[in-house]
XYZ file of C-alpha atoms in Angstrom:
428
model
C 26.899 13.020 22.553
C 23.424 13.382 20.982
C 20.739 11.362 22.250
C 18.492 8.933 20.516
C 14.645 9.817 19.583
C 12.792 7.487 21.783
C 9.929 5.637 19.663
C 7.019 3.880 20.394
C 6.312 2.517 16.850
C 2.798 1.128 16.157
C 3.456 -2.663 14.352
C -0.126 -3.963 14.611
C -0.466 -3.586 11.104
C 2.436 -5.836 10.543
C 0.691 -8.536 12.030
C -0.893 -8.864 8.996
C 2.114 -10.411 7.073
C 0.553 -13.902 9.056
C -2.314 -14.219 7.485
C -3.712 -14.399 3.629
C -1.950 -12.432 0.892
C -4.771 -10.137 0.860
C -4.226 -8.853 4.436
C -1.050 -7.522 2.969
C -1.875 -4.395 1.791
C -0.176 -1.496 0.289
C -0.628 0.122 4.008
C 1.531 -2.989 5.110
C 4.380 -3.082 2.946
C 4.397 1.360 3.816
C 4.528 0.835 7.781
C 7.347 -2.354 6.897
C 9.938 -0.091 4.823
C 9.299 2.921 7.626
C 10.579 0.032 10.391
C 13.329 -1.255 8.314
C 14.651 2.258 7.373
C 13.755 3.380 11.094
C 15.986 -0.053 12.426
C 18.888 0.831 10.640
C 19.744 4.196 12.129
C 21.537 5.085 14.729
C 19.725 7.878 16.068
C 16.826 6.468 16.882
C 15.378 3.414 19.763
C 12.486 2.039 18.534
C 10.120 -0.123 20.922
C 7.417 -1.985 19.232
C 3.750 -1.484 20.072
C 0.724 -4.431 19.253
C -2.919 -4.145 20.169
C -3.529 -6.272 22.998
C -6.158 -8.365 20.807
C -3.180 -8.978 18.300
C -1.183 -10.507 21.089
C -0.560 -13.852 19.589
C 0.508 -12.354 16.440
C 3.299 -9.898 18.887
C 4.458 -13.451 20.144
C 5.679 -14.502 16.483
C 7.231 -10.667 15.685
C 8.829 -10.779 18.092
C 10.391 -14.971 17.710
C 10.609 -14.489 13.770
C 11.321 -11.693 12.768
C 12.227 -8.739 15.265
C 13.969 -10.716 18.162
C 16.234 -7.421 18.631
C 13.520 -5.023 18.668
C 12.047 -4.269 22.379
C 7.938 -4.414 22.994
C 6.041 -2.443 25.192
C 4.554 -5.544 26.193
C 6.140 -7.980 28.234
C 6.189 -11.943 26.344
C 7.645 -13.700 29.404
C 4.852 -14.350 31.398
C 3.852 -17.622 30.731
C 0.302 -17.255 31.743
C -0.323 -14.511 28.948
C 1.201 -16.864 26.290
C -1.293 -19.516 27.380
C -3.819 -17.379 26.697
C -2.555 -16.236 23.508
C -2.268 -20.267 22.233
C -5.877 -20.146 23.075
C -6.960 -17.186 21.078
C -4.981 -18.675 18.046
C -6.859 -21.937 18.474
C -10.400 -19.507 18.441
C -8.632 -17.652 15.470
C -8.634 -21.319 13.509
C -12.030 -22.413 13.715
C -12.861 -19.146 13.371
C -11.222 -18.916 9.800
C -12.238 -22.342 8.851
C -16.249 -22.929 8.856
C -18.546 -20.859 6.960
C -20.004 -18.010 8.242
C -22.978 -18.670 9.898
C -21.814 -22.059 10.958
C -22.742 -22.279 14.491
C -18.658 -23.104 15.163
C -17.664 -20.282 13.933
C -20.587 -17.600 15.672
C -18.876 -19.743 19.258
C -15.178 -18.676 18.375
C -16.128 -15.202 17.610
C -17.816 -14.971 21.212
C -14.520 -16.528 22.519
C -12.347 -14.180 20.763
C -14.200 -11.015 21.813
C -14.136 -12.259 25.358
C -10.158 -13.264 25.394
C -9.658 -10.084 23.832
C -11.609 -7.700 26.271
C -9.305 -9.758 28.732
C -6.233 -8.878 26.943
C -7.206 -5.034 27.367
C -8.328 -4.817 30.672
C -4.505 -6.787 32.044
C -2.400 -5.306 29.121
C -2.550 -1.911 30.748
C -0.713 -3.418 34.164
C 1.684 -4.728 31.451
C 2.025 -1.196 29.525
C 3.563 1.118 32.624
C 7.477 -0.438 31.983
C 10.981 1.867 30.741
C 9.908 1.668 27.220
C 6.743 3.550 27.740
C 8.532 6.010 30.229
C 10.508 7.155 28.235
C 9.694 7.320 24.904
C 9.695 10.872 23.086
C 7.466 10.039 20.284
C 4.645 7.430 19.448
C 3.900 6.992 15.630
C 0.970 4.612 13.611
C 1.398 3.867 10.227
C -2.289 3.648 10.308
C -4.174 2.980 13.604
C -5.725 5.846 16.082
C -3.484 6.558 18.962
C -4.472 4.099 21.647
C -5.647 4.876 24.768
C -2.373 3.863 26.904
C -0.564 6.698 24.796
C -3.084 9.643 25.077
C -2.704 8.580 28.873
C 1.166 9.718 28.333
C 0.801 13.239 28.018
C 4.684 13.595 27.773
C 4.685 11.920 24.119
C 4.555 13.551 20.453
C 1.575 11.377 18.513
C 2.044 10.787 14.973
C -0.215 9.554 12.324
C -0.190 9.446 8.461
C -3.041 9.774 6.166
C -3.363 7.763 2.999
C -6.256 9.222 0.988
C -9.410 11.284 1.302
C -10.844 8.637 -1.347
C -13.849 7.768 1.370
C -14.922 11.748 1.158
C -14.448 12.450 -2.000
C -17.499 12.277 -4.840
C -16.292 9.668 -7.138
C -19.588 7.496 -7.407
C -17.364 4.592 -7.622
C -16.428 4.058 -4.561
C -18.746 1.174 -2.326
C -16.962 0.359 0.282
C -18.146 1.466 3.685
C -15.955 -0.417 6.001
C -12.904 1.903 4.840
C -14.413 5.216 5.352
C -15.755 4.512 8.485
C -12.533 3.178 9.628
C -10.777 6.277 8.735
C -13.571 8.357 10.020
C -13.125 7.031 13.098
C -9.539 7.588 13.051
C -9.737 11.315 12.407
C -12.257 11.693 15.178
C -9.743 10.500 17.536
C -6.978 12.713 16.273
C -6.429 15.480 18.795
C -5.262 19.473 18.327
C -1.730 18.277 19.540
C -1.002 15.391 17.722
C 0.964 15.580 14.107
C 0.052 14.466 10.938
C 1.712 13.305 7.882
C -0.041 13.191 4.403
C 1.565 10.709 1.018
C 0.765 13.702 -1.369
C 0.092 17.275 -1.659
C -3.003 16.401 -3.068
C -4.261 13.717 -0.005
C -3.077 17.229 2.404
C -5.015 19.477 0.311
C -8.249 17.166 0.165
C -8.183 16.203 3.834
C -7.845 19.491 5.167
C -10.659 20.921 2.736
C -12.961 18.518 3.858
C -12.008 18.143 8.123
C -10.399 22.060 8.492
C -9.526 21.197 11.614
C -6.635 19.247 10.633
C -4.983 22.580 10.272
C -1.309 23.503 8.170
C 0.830 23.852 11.094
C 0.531 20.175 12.188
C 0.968 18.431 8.901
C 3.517 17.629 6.431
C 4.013 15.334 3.219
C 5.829 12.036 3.409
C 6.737 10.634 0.193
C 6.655 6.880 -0.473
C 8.842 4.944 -2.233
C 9.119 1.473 -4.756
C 11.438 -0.965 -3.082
C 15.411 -1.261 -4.193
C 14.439 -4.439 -5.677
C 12.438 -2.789 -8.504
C 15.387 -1.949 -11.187
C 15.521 -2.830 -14.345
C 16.371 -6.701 -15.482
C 17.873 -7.723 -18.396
C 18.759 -10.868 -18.023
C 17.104 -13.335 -20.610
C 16.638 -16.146 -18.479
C 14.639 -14.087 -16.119
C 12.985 -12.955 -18.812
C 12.180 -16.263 -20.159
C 11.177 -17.826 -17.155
C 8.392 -14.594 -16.809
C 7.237 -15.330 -19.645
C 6.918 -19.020 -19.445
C 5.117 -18.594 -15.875
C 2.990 -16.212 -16.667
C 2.053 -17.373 -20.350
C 2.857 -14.351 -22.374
C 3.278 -15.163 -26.098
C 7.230 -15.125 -27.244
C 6.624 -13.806 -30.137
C 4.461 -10.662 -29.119
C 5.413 -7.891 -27.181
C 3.352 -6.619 -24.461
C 1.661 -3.669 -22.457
C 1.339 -4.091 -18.519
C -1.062 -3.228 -16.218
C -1.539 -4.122 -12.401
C -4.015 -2.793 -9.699
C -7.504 -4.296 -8.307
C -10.959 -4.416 -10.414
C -12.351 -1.219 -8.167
C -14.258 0.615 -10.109
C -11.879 4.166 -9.448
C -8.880 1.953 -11.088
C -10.476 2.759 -14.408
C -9.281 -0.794 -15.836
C -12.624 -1.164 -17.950
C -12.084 1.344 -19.830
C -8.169 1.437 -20.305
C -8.475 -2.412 -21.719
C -11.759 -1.183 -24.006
C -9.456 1.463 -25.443
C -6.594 -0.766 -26.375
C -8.674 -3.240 -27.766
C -10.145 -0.474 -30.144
C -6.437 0.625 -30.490
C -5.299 -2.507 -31.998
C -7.945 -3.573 -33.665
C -8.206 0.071 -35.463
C -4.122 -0.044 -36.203
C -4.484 -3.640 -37.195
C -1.965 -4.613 -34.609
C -0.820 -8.610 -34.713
C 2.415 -7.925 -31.916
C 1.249 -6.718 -29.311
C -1.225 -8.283 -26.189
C -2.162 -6.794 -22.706
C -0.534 -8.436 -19.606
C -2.946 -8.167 -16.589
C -2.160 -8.688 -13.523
C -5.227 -9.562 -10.935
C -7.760 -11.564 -10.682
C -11.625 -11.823 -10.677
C -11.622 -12.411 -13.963
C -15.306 -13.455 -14.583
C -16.681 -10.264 -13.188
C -13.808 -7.957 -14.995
C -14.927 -9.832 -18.819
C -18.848 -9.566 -17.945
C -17.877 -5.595 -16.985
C -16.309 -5.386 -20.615
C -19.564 -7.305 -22.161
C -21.913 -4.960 -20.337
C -19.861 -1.834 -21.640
C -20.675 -3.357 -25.440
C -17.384 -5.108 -25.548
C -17.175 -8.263 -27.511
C -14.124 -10.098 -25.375
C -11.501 -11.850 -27.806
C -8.507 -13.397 -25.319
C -6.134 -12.982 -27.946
C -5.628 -9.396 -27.104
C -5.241 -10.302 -23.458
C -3.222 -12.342 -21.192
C -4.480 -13.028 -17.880
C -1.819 -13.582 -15.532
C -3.422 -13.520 -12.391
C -1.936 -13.206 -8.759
C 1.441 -11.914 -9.551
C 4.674 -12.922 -6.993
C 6.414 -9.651 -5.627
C 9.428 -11.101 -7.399
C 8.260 -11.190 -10.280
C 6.834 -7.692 -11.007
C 10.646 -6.053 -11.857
C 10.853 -8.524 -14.823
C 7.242 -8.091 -16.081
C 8.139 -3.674 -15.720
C 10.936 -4.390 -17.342
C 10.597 -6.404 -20.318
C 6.737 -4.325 -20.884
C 6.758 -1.771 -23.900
C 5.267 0.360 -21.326
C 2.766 0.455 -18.073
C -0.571 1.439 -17.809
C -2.232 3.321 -15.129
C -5.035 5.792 -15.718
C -6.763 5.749 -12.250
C -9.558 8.136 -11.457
C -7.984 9.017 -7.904
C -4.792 8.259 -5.731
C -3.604 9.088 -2.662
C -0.026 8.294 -3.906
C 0.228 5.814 -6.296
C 3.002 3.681 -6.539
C 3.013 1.363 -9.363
C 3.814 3.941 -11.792
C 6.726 4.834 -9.438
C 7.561 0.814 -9.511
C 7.346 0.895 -13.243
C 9.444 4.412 -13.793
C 12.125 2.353 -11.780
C 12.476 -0.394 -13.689
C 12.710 1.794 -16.913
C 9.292 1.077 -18.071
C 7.840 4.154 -19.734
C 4.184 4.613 -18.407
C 0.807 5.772 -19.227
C -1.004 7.409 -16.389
C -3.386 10.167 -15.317
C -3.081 13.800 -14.935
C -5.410 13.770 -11.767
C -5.326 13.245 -8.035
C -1.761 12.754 -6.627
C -0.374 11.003 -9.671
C 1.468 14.169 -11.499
C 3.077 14.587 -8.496
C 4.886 10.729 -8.867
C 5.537 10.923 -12.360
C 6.434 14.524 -13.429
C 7.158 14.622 -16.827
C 8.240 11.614 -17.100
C 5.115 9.792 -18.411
C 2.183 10.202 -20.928
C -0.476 11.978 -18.956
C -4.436 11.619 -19.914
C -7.924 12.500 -19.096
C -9.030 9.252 -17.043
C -12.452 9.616 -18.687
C -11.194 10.261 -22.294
C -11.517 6.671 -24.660
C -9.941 9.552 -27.193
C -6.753 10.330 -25.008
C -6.663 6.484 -23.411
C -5.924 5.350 -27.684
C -4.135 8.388 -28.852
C -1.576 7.460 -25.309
C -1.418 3.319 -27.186
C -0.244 5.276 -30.273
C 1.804 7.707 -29.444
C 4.285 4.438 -27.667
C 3.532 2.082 -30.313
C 4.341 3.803 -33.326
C 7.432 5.894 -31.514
C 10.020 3.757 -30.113
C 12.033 7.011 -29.455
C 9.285 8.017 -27.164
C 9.626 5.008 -25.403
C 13.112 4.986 -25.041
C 12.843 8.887 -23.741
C 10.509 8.395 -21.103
C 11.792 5.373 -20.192
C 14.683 7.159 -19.300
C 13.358 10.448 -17.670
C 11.321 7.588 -15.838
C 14.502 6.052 -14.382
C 16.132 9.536 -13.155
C 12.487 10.566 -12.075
C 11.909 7.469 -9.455
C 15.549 8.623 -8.377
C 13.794 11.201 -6.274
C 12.279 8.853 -4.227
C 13.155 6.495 -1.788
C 12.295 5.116 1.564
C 15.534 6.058 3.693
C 14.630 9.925 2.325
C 11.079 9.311 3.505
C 12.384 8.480 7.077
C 14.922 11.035 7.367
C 12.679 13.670 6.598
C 10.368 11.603 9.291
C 13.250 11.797 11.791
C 13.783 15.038 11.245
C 10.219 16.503 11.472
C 10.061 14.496 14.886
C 13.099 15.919 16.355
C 12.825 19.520 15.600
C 8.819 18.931 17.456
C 10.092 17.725 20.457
């Protein structure tokens, strides 16, 4: 009989699901469908790894939601889930006062100095079976931590998101990202593997850092979620509508991503209020789903946009659940981002049967196919010929809709793992 791959799987990004929504990030709900596909298979032992300054957060994994799963780290000891108690009680006032509240600069002092505890003992803790024997360590997202690279035995895996940091879009501003990933790719080593969402993140990475070289990578797809199928059912589709305050009598379009600047959102709602005012269209509204709306109306001002609310409806913070409805029942999905690693919402949308608008940059052709209008992201020309081409041809819709549906088909996250599995085995 065939033995199991021994994994070390990296969860401290699952730790996460604790705290505010936004600490759930697309990253998150990746390294969650990896576990659960990873869980269910017979062929494979997983043992679960946390960063020793996440140890409080390892103490609720494992009591809430993966009692069954074994941890590197050993939760017995009564002493270390003292300390843990503690560092949640730090972790409270912490999050509660303002920032420089003198409070607050105290429990940062006390978490640093629980934590550099944690990693001094947690080594002691490391050296058990689980660590022994494992085969293969992978991270969702983290570097490869030092307990690991001290194993010389293991195959390290890592997967790469984006080269969006690197790349010269002018619109990107945050720091903290690229010199998070910076730092991870400065750890990675000549031996360790690497796996890419796209052709396109492969391609970008490995023209910008050449030393993450062809013969150690290879492209993981992602995948939507089984719950995102189409719903028909009018009470569902009632209640959506009621909850989220989109007009009965007007159909809608559907968009859903964050105000940064690369998401192109500006411009895509600019167009399709020129589109229906131009068509004099009386049916139809934009659903968006976000928030920050004050800064997102004074972008549209500032770009010579008089605002009128009666082209848009703005739902706000929008409940996982929810999103398969608002696909579904949408005359179609809008997503004309100037760069993606991936990007899954049109692959969310496609699923539910909701034909979709997106761009023909980046990673995005490679979700969609031909299954989808495709546009310059900088075109205001292409963005309202895209609102007319679905408006005025409901047999467009309807054929996208359904190349969309046997599109997503190609896709899903138990093929992402096999082909995980698989790459892992044949390495070993």
């Amino acid at each position: 009989m065939k033995q199991s791959l021994k994994m070390i799987f990296d969860a401290t990004v699952l730790t996460n699901g604790f705290r505010k929504n936004d600490s759930r990030s697309g990253i998150f709900f990746v390294a969650s469908n990896i576990l659960r596909e990873l869980l269910k298979r017979s062929d494979v032992d997983v043992c679960l790894y946390v960063s020793p300054e996440k140890y409080s957060e390892e103490l609720r994994l494992k009591k809430e939601i993966y009692q069954n799963v074994p941890f590197v780290h050993n939760q017995s000891n009564v002493f270390f889930n003292s300390l843990a108690k503690i560092l949640n009680k730090f972790w409270l006032v912490y999050e509660k006062y303002p920032r420089n509240f003198l409070l607050k600069k105290i429990s940062a002092a006390g978490i640093i100095g629980v934590q550099g505890f944690f990693r001094k003992v947690i080594k002691i803790r490391s050296n058990n079976e689980n660590v022994k024997n494992a085969e293969v360590f992978f991270s969702p997202v983290y570097k490869v931590p030092p307990f690991v690279r001290q194993n010389t035995g293991l195959r390290n895996y890592i997967i790469f998101y984006d080269a969006i940091p690197f790349v010269n879009l002018n619109c990107y501003t945050s720091t903290e990202w690229a010199n998070f990933l910076r730092d991870i790719i400065s750890s990675v080593k000549r031996t360790d593997k690497i796996f890419y969402i796209s052709n396109h993140t492969k391609k970008d990475m490995e023209t910008i850092f050449p030393y993450l070289t062809e013969s150690r990578s290879s492209v993981l797809y992602l995948a939507a979620n089984n719950n995102f199928k189409q719903i028909s059912d009018c009470e569902i589709l009632k209640h959506i509508r009621e909850k989220y305050q989109i007009p009965f009598k007007k159909r809608y379009v559907f968009s859903l991503c964050t105000l940064e600047p690369r998401k192109n959102l500006v411009r895509a709602v600019r167009c399709f209020m020129t589109f229906v005012q131009k068509n004099h269209i009386e049916d139809l509204v934009w659903v968006m789903g976000g928030g920050h709306w004050d800064s997102f109306i004074k972008e549209l001002q500032k770009n010579g946009v008089a605002w009128d609310s009666k082209y848009v409806v703005q739902a706000g913070y929008i409940d996982d659940e929810d999103l398969p409805a608002l696909y579904s029942n949408a005359e179609w999905f809008v997503y004309t981002s100037q760069y993606e690693g991936f990007g899954l919402p049109p692959l969310e949308a496609m699923q539910c049967g909701c034909p979709v608008i997106t761009s023909n940059n980046s990673s995005l052709p490679e979700v969609v196919g031909d299954a989808s209008i495709m546009i310059d992201w900088d075109s205001d020309e292409q963005h309202i010929e895209a609102y007319e081409k679905y408006y005025f041809n409901k047999e467009l819709r309807k054929e996208n809709s359904r190349k969309g549906l046997e599109r997503a088909k190609m896709f899903s996250w138990k093929k992402t793992v096999d082909k995980m599995v698989e790459i892992m085995k044949r390495n070993i």
